[in-house]
Coordinates of C-alpha atoms in Angstrom, one line a residue:
X279 CA 184.7 -89.7 121.0
X280 CA 181.9 -89.6 118.4
X281 CA 178.2 -89.6 118.2
X282 CA 176.8 -93.0 117.8
X283 CA 175.2 -92.4 114.5
X284 CA 176.3 -95.7 112.9
X285 CA 177.1 -98.4 115.3
X286 CA 177.7 -101.9 114.1
X287 CA 174.7 -104.2 114.6
X288 CA 177.0 -106.7 116.3
X289 CA 175.8 -107.9 119.8
X290 CA 178.6 -108.6 122.3
X291 CA 177.3 -111.3 124.6
X292 CA 180.3 -111.2 127.0
X293 CA 179.1 -108.4 129.3
X294 CA 176.6 -110.4 131.4
X295 CA 175.8 -109.3 134.9
X296 CA 174.5 -112.0 137.4
X297 CA 172.9 -110.3 140.5
X298 CA 170.9 -112.4 142.9
X299 CA 167.3 -111.7 141.8
X300 CA 164.5 -113.3 143.9
X301 CA 163.0 -116.3 142.2
X302 CA 159.5 -114.7 142.4
X303 CA 160.8 -111.8 140.2
X304 CA 162.4 -114.1 137.7
X305 CA 159.2 -116.2 137.4
X306 CA 157.2 -113.0 136.8
X307 CA 159.2 -111.9 133.8
X308 CA 157.2 -112.4 130.6
X309 CA 159.0 -113.2 127.3
X310 CA 157.2 -112.5 124.0
X311 CA 155.2 -109.7 122.5
X312 CA 151.9 -111.4 122.4
X313 CA 152.4 -112.8 125.9
X314 CA 153.2 -109.4 127.2
X315 CA 150.0 -108.0 125.6
X316 CA 147.9 -110.7 127.2
X317 CA 149.6 -109.8 130.6
X318 CA 148.6 -106.1 130.2
X319 CA 145.3 -107.0 128.9
X320 CA 144.4 -109.1 132.0
X321 CA 145.2 -106.2 134.3
X322 CA 143.3 -103.7 132.2
X323 CA 140.1 -106.0 132.0
X324 CA 140.3 -106.6 135.8
X325 CA 140.1 -102.9 136.2
X326 CA 137.0 -102.7 134.0
X327 CA 135.4 -105.6 135.8
X328 CA 136.1 -104.0 139.2
X329 CA 133.6 -101.2 138.5
X330 CA 135.5 -98.8 136.3
X331 CA 133.3 -97.7 133.4
X332 CA 136.3 -97.1 131.2
X333 CA 140.1 -97.6 131.3
X334 CA 143.1 -95.8 129.7
X335 CA 146.3 -97.6 129.0
X336 CA 149.0 -95.3 127.9
X337 CA 152.0 -97.0 125.9
X338 CA 155.0 -94.7 125.9
X339 CA 158.7 -95.4 125.1
X340 CA 162.2 -94.4 124.1
X341 CA 163.1 -93.4 120.5
X342 CA 162.2 -96.1 117.8
X343 CA 159.9 -98.1 120.3
X344 CA 157.5 -100.2 118.3
X345 CA 154.1 -99.1 119.6
X346 CA 152.0 -100.8 116.9
X347 CA 153.3 -104.2 117.7
X348 CA 152.0 -104.0 121.2
X349 CA 148.9 -102.1 120.7
X350 CA 147.7 -104.5 118.0
X351 CA 148.2 -107.5 120.3
X352 CA 146.7 -105.7 123.2
X353 CA 143.6 -104.7 121.4
X354 CA 143.1 -108.2 120.2
X355 CA 143.6 -109.7 123.7
X356 CA 141.1 -107.2 125.2
X357 CA 138.4 -107.7 122.5
X358 CA 138.7 -111.4 123.2
X359 CA 137.7 -110.7 126.8
X360 CA 134.5 -109.0 125.6
X361 CA 135.5 -105.3 126.0
X362 CA 135.5 -102.5 123.5
X363 CA 138.7 -100.9 122.3
X364 CA 139.4 -97.3 121.3
X365 CA 142.7 -96.5 119.7
X366 CA 144.3 -93.1 120.0
X367 CA 148.0 -91.9 119.3
X368 CA 150.0 -88.9 120.1
X369 CA 150.0 -87.9 116.5
X370 CA 146.5 -86.7 117.1
X371 CA 147.6 -84.1 119.6
X372 CA 151.0 -82.9 118.5
X373 CA 151.3 -79.4 117.1
X374 CA 151.8 -79.1 113.3
X375 CA 155.1 -80.2 111.9
X376 CA 155.9 -76.7 110.7
X377 CA 155.3 -75.2 114.1
X378 CA 157.5 -77.8 115.8
X379 CA 160.2 -77.2 113.4
X380 CA 160.2 -73.5 114.1
X381 CA 160.0 -74.2 117.8
X382 CA 163.2 -76.2 117.8
X383 CA 165.2 -74.2 115.2
X384 CA 167.1 -72.4 117.8
X385 CA 168.6 -75.8 118.9
X386 CA 169.5 -76.8 115.3
X387 CA 171.3 -73.6 113.9
X388 CA 172.2 -73.5 110.2
X389 CA 175.6 -72.1 110.9
X390 CA 177.7 -73.6 108.1
X391 CA 180.7 -71.5 108.8
X392 CA 181.4 -72.9 112.3
X393 CA 179.7 -76.3 111.7
X394 CA 180.1 -77.2 108.1
X395 CA 178.1 -80.5 108.1
X396 CA 175.6 -79.4 110.8
X397 CA 176.7 -81.9 113.4
X398 CA 176.4 -79.8 116.7
X399 CA 173.3 -78.1 118.3
X400 CA 172.0 -76.8 121.6
X401 CA 170.4 -79.1 124.0
X402 CA 166.6 -78.4 124.3
X403 CA 165.5 -77.3 127.7
X404 CA 161.7 -77.9 127.4
X405 CA 159.4 -81.0 127.7
X406 CA 156.6 -82.9 125.9
X407 CA 154.1 -80.1 126.8
X408 CA 155.8 -77.9 124.4
X409 CA 155.0 -80.3 121.6
X410 CA 151.3 -80.7 122.4
X411 CA 148.6 -78.6 121.0
X412 CA 146.4 -77.6 124.0
X413 CA 143.0 -77.6 122.1
X414 CA 143.6 -81.1 120.7
X415 CA 144.8 -82.4 124.0
X416 CA 141.8 -81.0 125.9
X417 CA 139.5 -82.8 123.4
X418 CA 141.3 -86.1 124.0
X419 CA 141.2 -85.6 127.8
X420 CA 137.5 -85.0 127.6
X421 CA 137.2 -88.3 125.7
X422 CA 139.2 -90.1 128.4
X423 CA 136.9 -88.6 131.1
X424 CA 133.8 -90.0 129.4
X425 CA 134.7 -93.4 128.1
X426 CA 131.7 -95.8 127.8
X427 CA 131.3 -98.7 130.0
X428 CA 133.7 -101.7 129.6
X429 CA 135.7 -99.6 127.1
X430 CA 139.5 -99.6 126.9
X431 CA 141.4 -96.7 125.3
X432 CA 144.9 -97.7 124.2
X433 CA 146.8 -94.5 123.9
X434 CA 150.3 -94.8 122.2
X435 CA 153.2 -92.6 121.3
X436 CA 156.1 -90.6 122.5
X437 CA 154.7 -88.4 125.5
X438 CA 151.5 -90.4 126.1
X439 CA 152.6 -90.9 129.8
X440 CA 153.7 -87.2 130.0
X441 CA 152.2 -84.9 132.7
X442 CA 149.5 -83.7 130.4
X443 CA 147.7 -87.0 130.3
X444 CA 149.1 -88.7 133.4
X445 CA 146.2 -88.0 135.9
X446 CA 143.6 -89.7 133.4
X447 CA 145.8 -92.7 132.7
X448 CA 145.0 -95.9 134.6
X449 CA 147.9 -98.1 133.4
X450 CA 151.3 -96.8 132.1
X451 CA 153.4 -99.1 129.9
X452 CA 156.9 -98.0 128.9
X453 CA 158.7 -99.6 126.0
X454 CA 162.4 -99.0 126.5
X455 CA 164.9 -99.3 123.7
X456 CA 168.7 -99.4 124.0
X457 CA 170.5 -96.5 122.2
X458 CA 172.3 -98.7 119.9
X459 CA 169.1 -100.3 118.7
X460 CA 167.5 -96.9 118.2
X461 CA 170.5 -95.8 116.1
X462 CA 170.3 -99.0 113.9
X463 CA 166.6 -98.4 113.4
X464 CA 167.2 -94.8 112.5
X465 CA 169.7 -95.9 109.9
X466 CA 167.1 -98.3 108.5
X467 CA 164.5 -95.6 108.2
X468 CA 162.4 -97.0 111.1
X469 CA 162.7 -93.9 113.5
X470 CA 160.7 -90.7 113.0
X471 CA 161.3 -87.5 115.0
X472 CA 158.7 -86.6 117.7
X473 CA 155.7 -85.0 115.9
X474 CA 157.0 -85.7 112.4
X475 CA 155.0 -87.8 109.8
X476 CA 157.9 -89.4 108.0
X477 CA 161.6 -90.0 108.6
X478 CA 163.8 -87.1 107.6
X479 CA 167.3 -87.4 106.1
X480 CA 169.4 -89.5 108.3
X481 CA 171.9 -86.7 109.4
X482 CA 169.1 -84.2 110.1
X483 CA 167.1 -86.8 111.9
X484 CA 169.9 -87.9 114.3
X485 CA 171.0 -84.3 114.9
X486 CA 167.5 -83.4 116.1
X487 CA 167.4 -86.7 118.1
X488 CA 170.5 -85.8 120.1
X489 CA 169.8 -82.3 120.8
X490 CA 165.9 -82.2 121.1
X491 CA 164.0 -85.6 121.1
X492 CA 166.4 -87.6 123.3
X493 CA 166.3 -84.7 125.8
X494 CA 162.5 -84.6 126.2
X495 CA 162.2 -88.4 126.1
X496 CA 164.8 -88.9 128.8
X497 CA 163.3 -86.2 131.1
X498 CA 159.9 -87.9 130.9
X499 CA 161.4 -91.3 131.5
X500 CA 163.3 -90.0 134.6
X501 CA 160.0 -88.7 136.1
X502 CA 158.3 -92.0 135.5
X503 CA 161.1 -93.9 137.2
X504 CA 161.7 -91.6 140.0
X505 CA 158.1 -91.3 140.9
X506 CA 157.3 -95.0 140.4
X507 CA 154.7 -94.4 137.8
X508 CA 155.4 -97.3 135.4
X509 CA 153.0 -100.2 135.8
X510 CA 154.6 -102.4 133.2
X511 CA 158.1 -102.0 131.8
X512 CA 159.1 -103.6 128.5
X513 CA 162.6 -104.2 127.1
X514 CA 161.7 -103.5 123.5
X515 CA 164.8 -104.1 121.4
X516 CA 163.4 -107.2 119.6
X517 CA 160.2 -106.8 117.7
X518 CA 158.6 -110.2 118.3
X519 CA 160.2 -110.9 121.6
X520 CA 159.3 -108.1 124.0
X521 CA 160.4 -108.7 127.6
X522 CA 157.8 -107.5 130.2
X523 CA 158.0 -107.0 133.9
X524 CA 156.1 -104.9 136.4
X525 CA 157.5 -101.6 137.5
X526 CA 158.1 -103.1 140.9
X527 CA 160.1 -106.0 139.5
X528 CA 162.1 -103.6 137.5
X529 CA 163.0 -101.7 140.6
X530 CA 164.0 -105.0 142.3
X531 CA 166.3 -106.0 139.5
X532 CA 168.0 -102.8 139.1
X533 CA 168.4 -102.1 142.9
X534 CA 169.8 -105.6 143.2
X535 CA 172.4 -104.9 140.4
X536 CA 173.3 -101.7 142.0
X537 CA 175.0 -103.7 144.9
X538 CA 177.4 -105.5 142.5
X539 CA 180.4 -104.4 140.6
X540 CA 179.0 -104.4 137.0
X541 CA 180.0 -104.1 133.3
X542 CA 178.1 -102.4 130.5
X543 CA 177.6 -103.9 127.0
X544 CA 180.0 -102.4 124.5
X545 CA 179.2 -100.9 121.1
X546 CA 181.5 -101.0 118.2
X547 CA 181.9 -98.3 115.5
X548 CA 184.0 -98.4 112.4
X549 CA 186.1 -95.5 111.4
X550 CA 188.4 -94.4 108.6
X551 CA 191.5 -94.6 110.9
X552 CA 190.3 -97.8 112.8
X553 CA 192.7 -100.4 113.9
X554 CA 192.9 -104.2 114.6
X555 CA 193.7 -104.6 118.3
X556 CA 190.2 -104.8 119.7
X557 CA 188.8 -106.8 116.8
X558 CA 191.4 -109.6 117.4
X559 CA 191.3 -109.5 121.3
X560 CA 187.5 -109.7 121.4
X561 CA 187.3 -112.0 118.4
X562 CA 184.9 -109.9 116.5
X563 CA 183.7 -111.4 113.2
X564 CA 186.2 -111.0 110.4
X565 CA 183.8 -109.0 108.2
X566 CA 184.2 -106.0 110.6
X567 CA 187.3 -104.0 109.7
X568 CA 188.7 -100.7 111.0
X569 CA 187.2 -100.7 114.5
X570 CA 187.8 -97.0 115.5
X571 CA 185.8 -96.6 118.6
X572 CA 184.6 -99.0 121.2
X573 CA 182.0 -97.4 123.4
X574 CA 182.6 -99.6 126.4
X575 CA 181.1 -97.3 129.0
X576 CA 179.6 -94.2 127.4
X577 CA 176.8 -93.7 129.9
X578 CA 174.2 -92.2 127.4
X579 CA 175.1 -94.8 124.7
X580 CA 175.5 -98.2 126.1
X581 CA 173.3 -100.9 127.8
X582 CA 173.5 -103.2 130.6
X583 CA 172.6 -106.9 130.5
X584 CA 171.2 -109.0 133.3
X585 CA 171.0 -112.9 133.3
X586 CA 167.5 -114.1 134.3
X587 CA 167.6 -117.9 134.5
X588 CA 169.7 -118.1 131.3
X589 CA 167.8 -115.4 129.3
X590 CA 169.4 -112.0 128.7
X591 CA 167.5 -109.0 129.8
X592 CA 168.8 -105.8 128.4
X593 CA 168.2 -102.3 129.7
X594 CA 169.6 -98.9 128.6
X595 CA 172.4 -98.1 131.0
X596 CA 171.0 -94.6 131.6
X597 CA 167.6 -96.2 132.7
X598 CA 169.8 -97.9 135.4
X599 CA 171.3 -94.7 136.4
X600 CA 168.1 -92.8 136.4
X601 CA 166.5 -95.4 138.7
X602 CA 169.4 -95.9 141.1
X603 CA 171.6 -92.8 141.1
X604 CA 172.5 -92.8 144.8
X605 CA 173.8 -96.5 145.2
X606 CA 175.7 -96.2 142.0
X607 CA 177.2 -92.8 142.2
X608 CA 176.9 -91.7 145.7
X609 CA 175.1 -88.6 147.2
X610 CA 177.6 -85.9 146.4
X611 CA 178.1 -87.0 142.8
X612 CA 174.5 -87.4 142.1
X613 CA 173.9 -83.8 143.4
X614 CA 176.8 -82.3 141.7
X615 CA 176.2 -83.7 138.3
X616 CA 172.4 -83.7 138.2
X617 CA 171.9 -87.4 138.2
X618 CA 174.3 -88.1 135.2
X619 CA 177.2 -90.4 135.4
X620 CA 180.0 -87.9 135.0
X621 CA 182.7 -89.9 133.3
X622 CA 182.7 -91.8 129.9
X623 CA 185.1 -94.5 128.8
X624 CA 185.8 -95.7 125.2
X625 CA 188.7 -97.2 123.4
X626 CA 190.4 -95.5 120.4
X627 CA 192.0 -98.2 118.3
X628 CA 194.7 -97.2 115.7
X629 CA 196.8 -100.4 116.1
X630 CA 198.1 -101.3 112.6
X631 CA 195.7 -98.7 111.1
X632 CA 196.0 -96.5 108.1
X633 CA 196.9 -93.2 110.1
X634 CA 196.5 -91.0 113.0
X635 CA 193.3 -89.6 114.5
X636 CA 192.6 -86.1 113.4
X637 CA 194.4 -83.2 115.0
X638 CA 191.6 -81.8 117.2
X639 CA 190.6 -79.7 120.1
X640 CA 187.5 -79.7 122.4
X641 CA 185.6 -76.8 123.9
X642 CA 186.0 -75.6 127.5
X643 CA 183.2 -74.8 129.9
X644 CA 182.1 -71.4 128.8
X645 CA 181.9 -72.4 125.2
X646 CA 180.0 -75.7 125.9
X647 CA 177.5 -73.8 128.0
X648 CA 177.0 -70.8 125.6
X649 CA 176.9 -72.7 122.3
X650 CA 175.5 -76.1 123.3
X651 CA 173.7 -75.5 126.6
X652 CA 175.9 -78.2 128.1
X653 CA 176.7 -78.7 131.8
X654 CA 180.5 -78.2 131.6
X655 CA 183.7 -78.6 129.7
X656 CA 184.5 -81.4 127.3
X657 CA 187.7 -82.7 128.9
X658 CA 189.5 -86.0 127.9
X659 CA 192.3 -88.2 128.9
X660 CA 194.3 -90.8 127.1
X661 CA 195.8 -93.9 128.7
X662 CA 198.1 -95.9 126.5
X663 CA 197.4 -99.7 126.6
X664 CA 199.3 -101.2 123.8
X665 CA 201.6 -99.8 121.0
X666 CA 203.3 -100.9 117.9
X667 CA 206.4 -99.4 116.4
X668 CA 206.7 -95.6 116.3
X669 CA 203.5 -94.8 118.2
X670 CA 203.1 -91.3 119.3
X671 CA 200.5 -89.2 121.1
X672 CA 200.2 -85.5 120.0
X673 CA 199.7 -83.0 122.7
X674 CA 200.3 -79.2 122.9
X675 CA 202.2 -77.0 120.6
X676 CA 206.0 -77.1 120.1
X677 CA 207.9 -74.5 121.9
X678 CA 209.2 -72.8 118.8
X679 CA 205.9 -73.1 116.9
X680 CA 203.8 -70.2 115.8
X681 CA 200.2 -71.3 116.7
X682 CA 198.7 -68.4 114.6
X683 CA 200.5 -69.8 111.6
X684 CA 199.2 -73.2 112.3
X685 CA 195.6 -71.9 112.4
X686 CA 196.1 -70.1 109.1
X687 CA 197.4 -73.1 107.4
X688 CA 194.6 -75.2 108.9
X689 CA 192.1 -72.8 107.4
X690 CA 193.8 -72.9 104.0
X691 CA 193.8 -76.6 104.0
X692 CA 190.1 -76.7 104.8
X693 CA 189.5 -74.5 101.7
X694 CA 191.8 -76.0 99.2
X695 CA 193.0 -79.4 100.5
X696 CA 196.6 -78.3 100.8
X697 CA 198.9 -80.4 103.0
X698 CA 199.8 -79.3 106.5
X699 CA 203.0 -80.1 108.2
X700 CA 201.2 -80.6 111.5
X701 CA 204.2 -82.1 113.3
X702 CA 206.1 -78.8 112.8
X703 CA 203.5 -77.3 115.1
X704 CA 202.0 -79.9 117.3
X705 CA 204.2 -81.5 119.9
X706 CA 204.3 -85.2 120.6
X707 CA 205.4 -87.7 123.3
X708 CA 206.5 -91.3 122.6
X709 CA 203.7 -93.7 123.5
X710 CA 204.5 -96.3 125.9
X711 CA 202.1 -98.7 127.7
X712 CA 201.0 -97.2 130.9
X713 CA 201.4 -93.6 130.0
X714 CA 198.6 -91.3 131.0
X715 CA 197.9 -87.8 129.6
X716 CA 195.0 -85.5 130.7
X717 CA 193.5 -83.3 128.0
X718 CA 191.5 -80.4 129.4
X719 CA 189.4 -78.5 126.9
X720 CA 191.3 -76.1 124.6
X721 CA 194.3 -78.4 124.3
X722 CA 195.4 -79.4 120.8
X723 CA 195.9 -83.2 120.6
X724 CA 195.7 -86.4 118.5
X725 CA 196.2 -90.1 119.1
X726 CA 198.8 -91.3 116.7
X727 CA 198.6 -94.5 114.6
X728 CA 199.6 -97.9 115.9
X729 CA 198.3 -97.9 119.4
X730 CA 195.3 -98.7 121.6
X731 CA 194.1 -95.9 123.8
X732 CA 191.7 -96.0 126.7
X733 CA 189.9 -92.6 126.3
X734 CA 188.2 -91.0 129.2
X735 CA 185.8 -88.0 129.0
X736 CA 184.0 -85.6 131.2
X737 CA 180.3 -85.1 131.2
X738 CA 178.9 -83.6 128.0
X739 CA 175.8 -85.0 126.9
X740 CA 176.8 -84.4 123.2
X741 CA 180.1 -84.8 121.6
X742 CA 182.1 -81.7 120.3
X743 CA 185.3 -82.4 118.4
X744 CA 186.8 -79.6 116.4
X745 CA 189.0 -81.1 113.8
X746 CA 191.8 -78.7 112.8
X747 CA 193.5 -81.1 110.4
X748 CA 192.6 -84.5 109.1
X749 CA 195.2 -85.2 106.5
X750 CA 192.6 -84.5 103.7
X751 CA 191.1 -87.9 104.3
X752 CA 187.8 -89.0 102.8
X753 CA 185.1 -91.0 104.7
X754 CA 183.7 -94.3 103.5
X755 CA 181.2 -92.5 101.2
X756 CA 184.1 -90.6 99.6
X757 CA 183.4 -87.2 101.1
X758 CA 186.1 -85.1 102.7
X759 CA 185.9 -85.3 106.6
X760 CA 184.5 -82.1 108.0
X761 CA 187.0 -79.6 109.5
X762 CA 186.1 -77.0 112.3
X763 CA 188.8 -74.6 112.2
X764 CA 186.6 -71.7 113.0
X765 CA 185.4 -73.1 116.3
X766 CA 188.8 -74.6 117.0
X767 CA 190.5 -71.2 116.7
X768 CA 188.0 -69.8 119.3
X769 CA 189.0 -72.4 121.9
X770 CA 192.7 -73.2 121.3
X771 CA 194.9 -72.5 124.3
X772 CA 197.9 -71.6 122.4
X773 CA 200.0 -71.2 125.6
X774 CA 199.8 -75.0 126.2
X775 CA 203.1 -75.9 124.8
X776 CA 205.3 -79.1 125.3
X777 CA 206.9 -77.7 128.5
X778 CA 203.4 -76.9 130.0
X779 CA 202.2 -80.3 129.0
X780 CA 205.0 -82.1 130.8
X781 CA 204.6 -80.0 133.9
X782 CA 200.7 -80.0 134.1
X783 CA 199.0 -82.8 132.3
X784 CA 201.5 -85.6 131.4
X785 CA 202.9 -86.0 134.8
X786 CA 205.3 -88.8 136.1
X787 CA 203.7 -91.4 138.3
X788 CA 203.4 -90.4 141.9
X789 CA 203.5 -93.3 144.5
X790 CA 200.1 -93.8 146.2
X791 CA 200.5 -96.8 148.5
X792 CA 201.7 -100.3 148.5
X793 CA 201.2 -103.6 150.2
X794 CA 201.9 -107.3 149.9
X795 CA 202.0 -108.0 146.3
X796 CA 200.8 -104.5 145.0
X797 CA 201.8 -101.1 144.3
X798 CA 199.7 -98.2 143.2
X799 CA 200.5 -94.8 141.6
X800 CA 198.6 -91.7 140.7
X801 CA 199.2 -91.3 136.9
X802 CA 196.7 -88.6 135.9
X803 CA 195.7 -85.5 137.8
X804 CA 195.2 -81.9 137.2
X805 CA 193.5 -79.0 138.8
X806 CA 191.8 -78.4 135.4
X807 CA 189.7 -81.6 135.5
X808 CA 187.4 -83.2 138.1
X809 CA 188.6 -86.8 137.9
X810 CA 191.9 -88.6 138.4
X811 CA 193.4 -91.8 137.5
X812 CA 195.6 -94.4 139.2
X813 CA 197.6 -97.4 138.2
X814 CA 197.6 -100.5 140.2
X815 CA 200.4 -103.2 139.8
X816 CA 199.0 -106.5 141.3
X817 CA 200.3 -109.8 141.9
X818 CA 198.0 -111.1 144.6
X819 CA 195.1 -108.9 145.9
X820 CA 194.6 -105.6 147.3
X821 CA 191.8 -103.8 149.3
X822 CA 190.5 -100.2 148.7
X823 CA 187.9 -97.8 150.0
X824 CA 185.4 -96.2 147.6
X825 CA 185.1 -93.0 149.8
X826 CA 181.3 -92.7 149.3
X827 CA 181.6 -92.6 145.5
X828 CA 182.1 -94.9 142.5
X829 CA 185.5 -96.3 141.1
X830 CA 185.8 -97.5 137.5
X831 CA 188.4 -100.3 136.9
X832 CA 190.0 -101.3 133.6
X833 CA 192.1 -104.4 133.4
X834 CA 194.9 -103.1 131.1
X835 CA 197.2 -105.9 131.5
X836 CA 196.9 -109.5 132.7
X837 CA 194.3 -112.2 132.2
X838 CA 191.6 -111.9 134.9
X839 CA 190.9 -110.4 138.2
X840 CA 188.0 -110.8 140.5
X841 CA 186.4 -107.6 142.0
X842 CA 184.2 -107.9 145.0
X843 CA 182.8 -106.3 148.2
X844 CA 184.9 -106.9 151.1
X845 CA 182.0 -107.3 153.5
X846 CA 179.8 -109.1 150.9
X847 CA 182.2 -111.2 148.8
X848 CA 179.2 -112.6 146.8
X849 CA 178.8 -109.1 145.3
X850 CA 181.5 -109.8 142.6
X851 CA 182.5 -109.6 139.0
X852 CA 185.2 -111.6 137.2
X853 CA 186.9 -109.1 134.9
X854 CA 188.8 -110.1 131.8
X855 CA 191.4 -108.1 129.8
X856 CA 190.1 -104.8 128.6
X857 CA 186.8 -105.1 130.5
X858 CA 185.7 -101.9 132.1
X859 CA 183.9 -102.6 135.5
X860 CA 182.2 -100.0 137.8
X861 CA 182.5 -100.5 141.6
X862 CA 179.3 -98.6 142.8
X863 CA 179.2 -96.3 145.6
X864 CA 177.0 -98.9 147.5
X865 CA 180.1 -100.9 148.0
X866 CA 182.2 -99.2 150.7
X867 CA 185.3 -101.3 150.6
X868 CA 186.2 -103.5 147.8
X869 CA 188.9 -106.1 146.9
X870 CA 190.7 -106.7 143.7
X871 CA 192.2 -110.2 143.4
X872 CA 194.4 -111.4 140.6
X873 CA 193.1 -114.7 139.2
X874 CA 195.7 -115.1 136.4
X875 CA 199.2 -116.6 136.4
X876 CA 200.9 -113.4 135.6
X877 CA 200.9 -109.9 137.2
X878 CA 198.0 -107.8 136.4
X879 CA 197.7 -104.0 135.9
X880 CA 194.5 -102.2 136.7
X881 CA 193.6 -98.7 135.6
X882 CA 191.4 -96.9 138.2
X883 CA 189.3 -93.8 137.7
X884 CA 187.5 -91.8 140.3
X885 CA 186.3 -88.3 141.0
X886 CA 188.9 -86.1 142.8
X887 CA 188.0 -85.6 146.4
X888 CA 190.1 -82.5 146.9
X889 CA 188.0 -80.2 144.6

């Protein structure tokens, strides 16, 4: 799994959810930036005309939100109603750039020995208040308290709705942006780090985003959502076509959606080892080559789309989670993982590609917490969906291998580009469709060429892949891909050999129930990881219980299945080949019905209940 630094700008319009939204809510949705501004202006002016001498509208948002587009239209609309306007921005109250850089430096260490291209960092634990100069803030607060009669202050910027200013804000507007759009804007130089004056170099900007800016922005958004403080919510992906709704209508839409099986909108990324399977199956435009990763359900990176009378309304998926954690994940999961969706799903595509994924290892819990301030281990799992000739999955060390020798050669290769006979040291299993392997942190592994893998991962907010060997390949810009042998050596569990792999993390399927036209098997389970996987062979239909939590379904073979609530069949989703669908905890018992002419195979993922 990779950070979403350079997603393709392509929009996949197949992942549409159609919950039953009340007609009154659908009719209240406002489309268009100017129309949205007029709606907010009407409310603000009504407050001024009701006796308030002055009114403050705070306009906050996710990274890359276009505040100027809205504030300009809002200012014009208010002046046309005969009111005065005062414009203020968060830039006026941030601490100096040099002070902010020093403050976050601990989260962005310059440790080139362990992190040669400075990809990793430590998650920031503070909030917007740390970025605000108290003297400057007090001066602005005093101005808010003493606004002249019939005067509207439009206060914009990251943190304008934060607790520092919340009590004196009359209307709170939040411009949300999907992570993909934010990443595209960053690549185009349209995103500035919180408190900065100009965009920094792309790699530095995105590193700080992931470990600092996104953290404080998401904490503030969660507070606004959970405390129902948003008066107007805007879907802000499209500059001239904002979509506005009231905070109450946002809650109605998302709580309605949380009763349905749902699918998130995938994001596609090219990579040096990318393949052709997903591109062909999903009919992606021919100009996109080497699709390496498909972020189908990476909770912090994807979005969710709702149909509103034929118009697509798109929200960041994590906004959905922050607003509706209990109906989506259940009480135990929400409490255990702090309100984060604890499993991620993406496709790794090396089908008919130029080579393997890198030989790599991920950190386990103690390293994740110490180095990155993460919540737990970065564990993964591979499920083989399709293979070409000679496909292999590399996992663990060979029984007769010397891991210390492997590490020494990996370090030498990192220095001088010498070739490494990785197959002499790293064991492999032949890949066949339906094979599941679990990959707890510390396990050496790689997905070989010529296969499509469903990759699952545990909850780490960031992504930490220590490449031990990458075949001396160069990236699209011609640079050697970074190797992390120093950190890899720290976490390698050298006792995990081929025998240990077969006994512990590449188990044979275990029967787990059958009925009329279906059989189910446990295919992935280990005490070292908190989720497990199952494989359902389905000819007709089968019923299952969610056990107070969620289940994630992937159609890995077959044409189409329908997933629906047993007690409320109208809560349904028609799932196509390779779609990943979440059955939320709000659905107690669910049905999977095969809608195709051939048998279907459904991969199922859920939290272990025997922890």
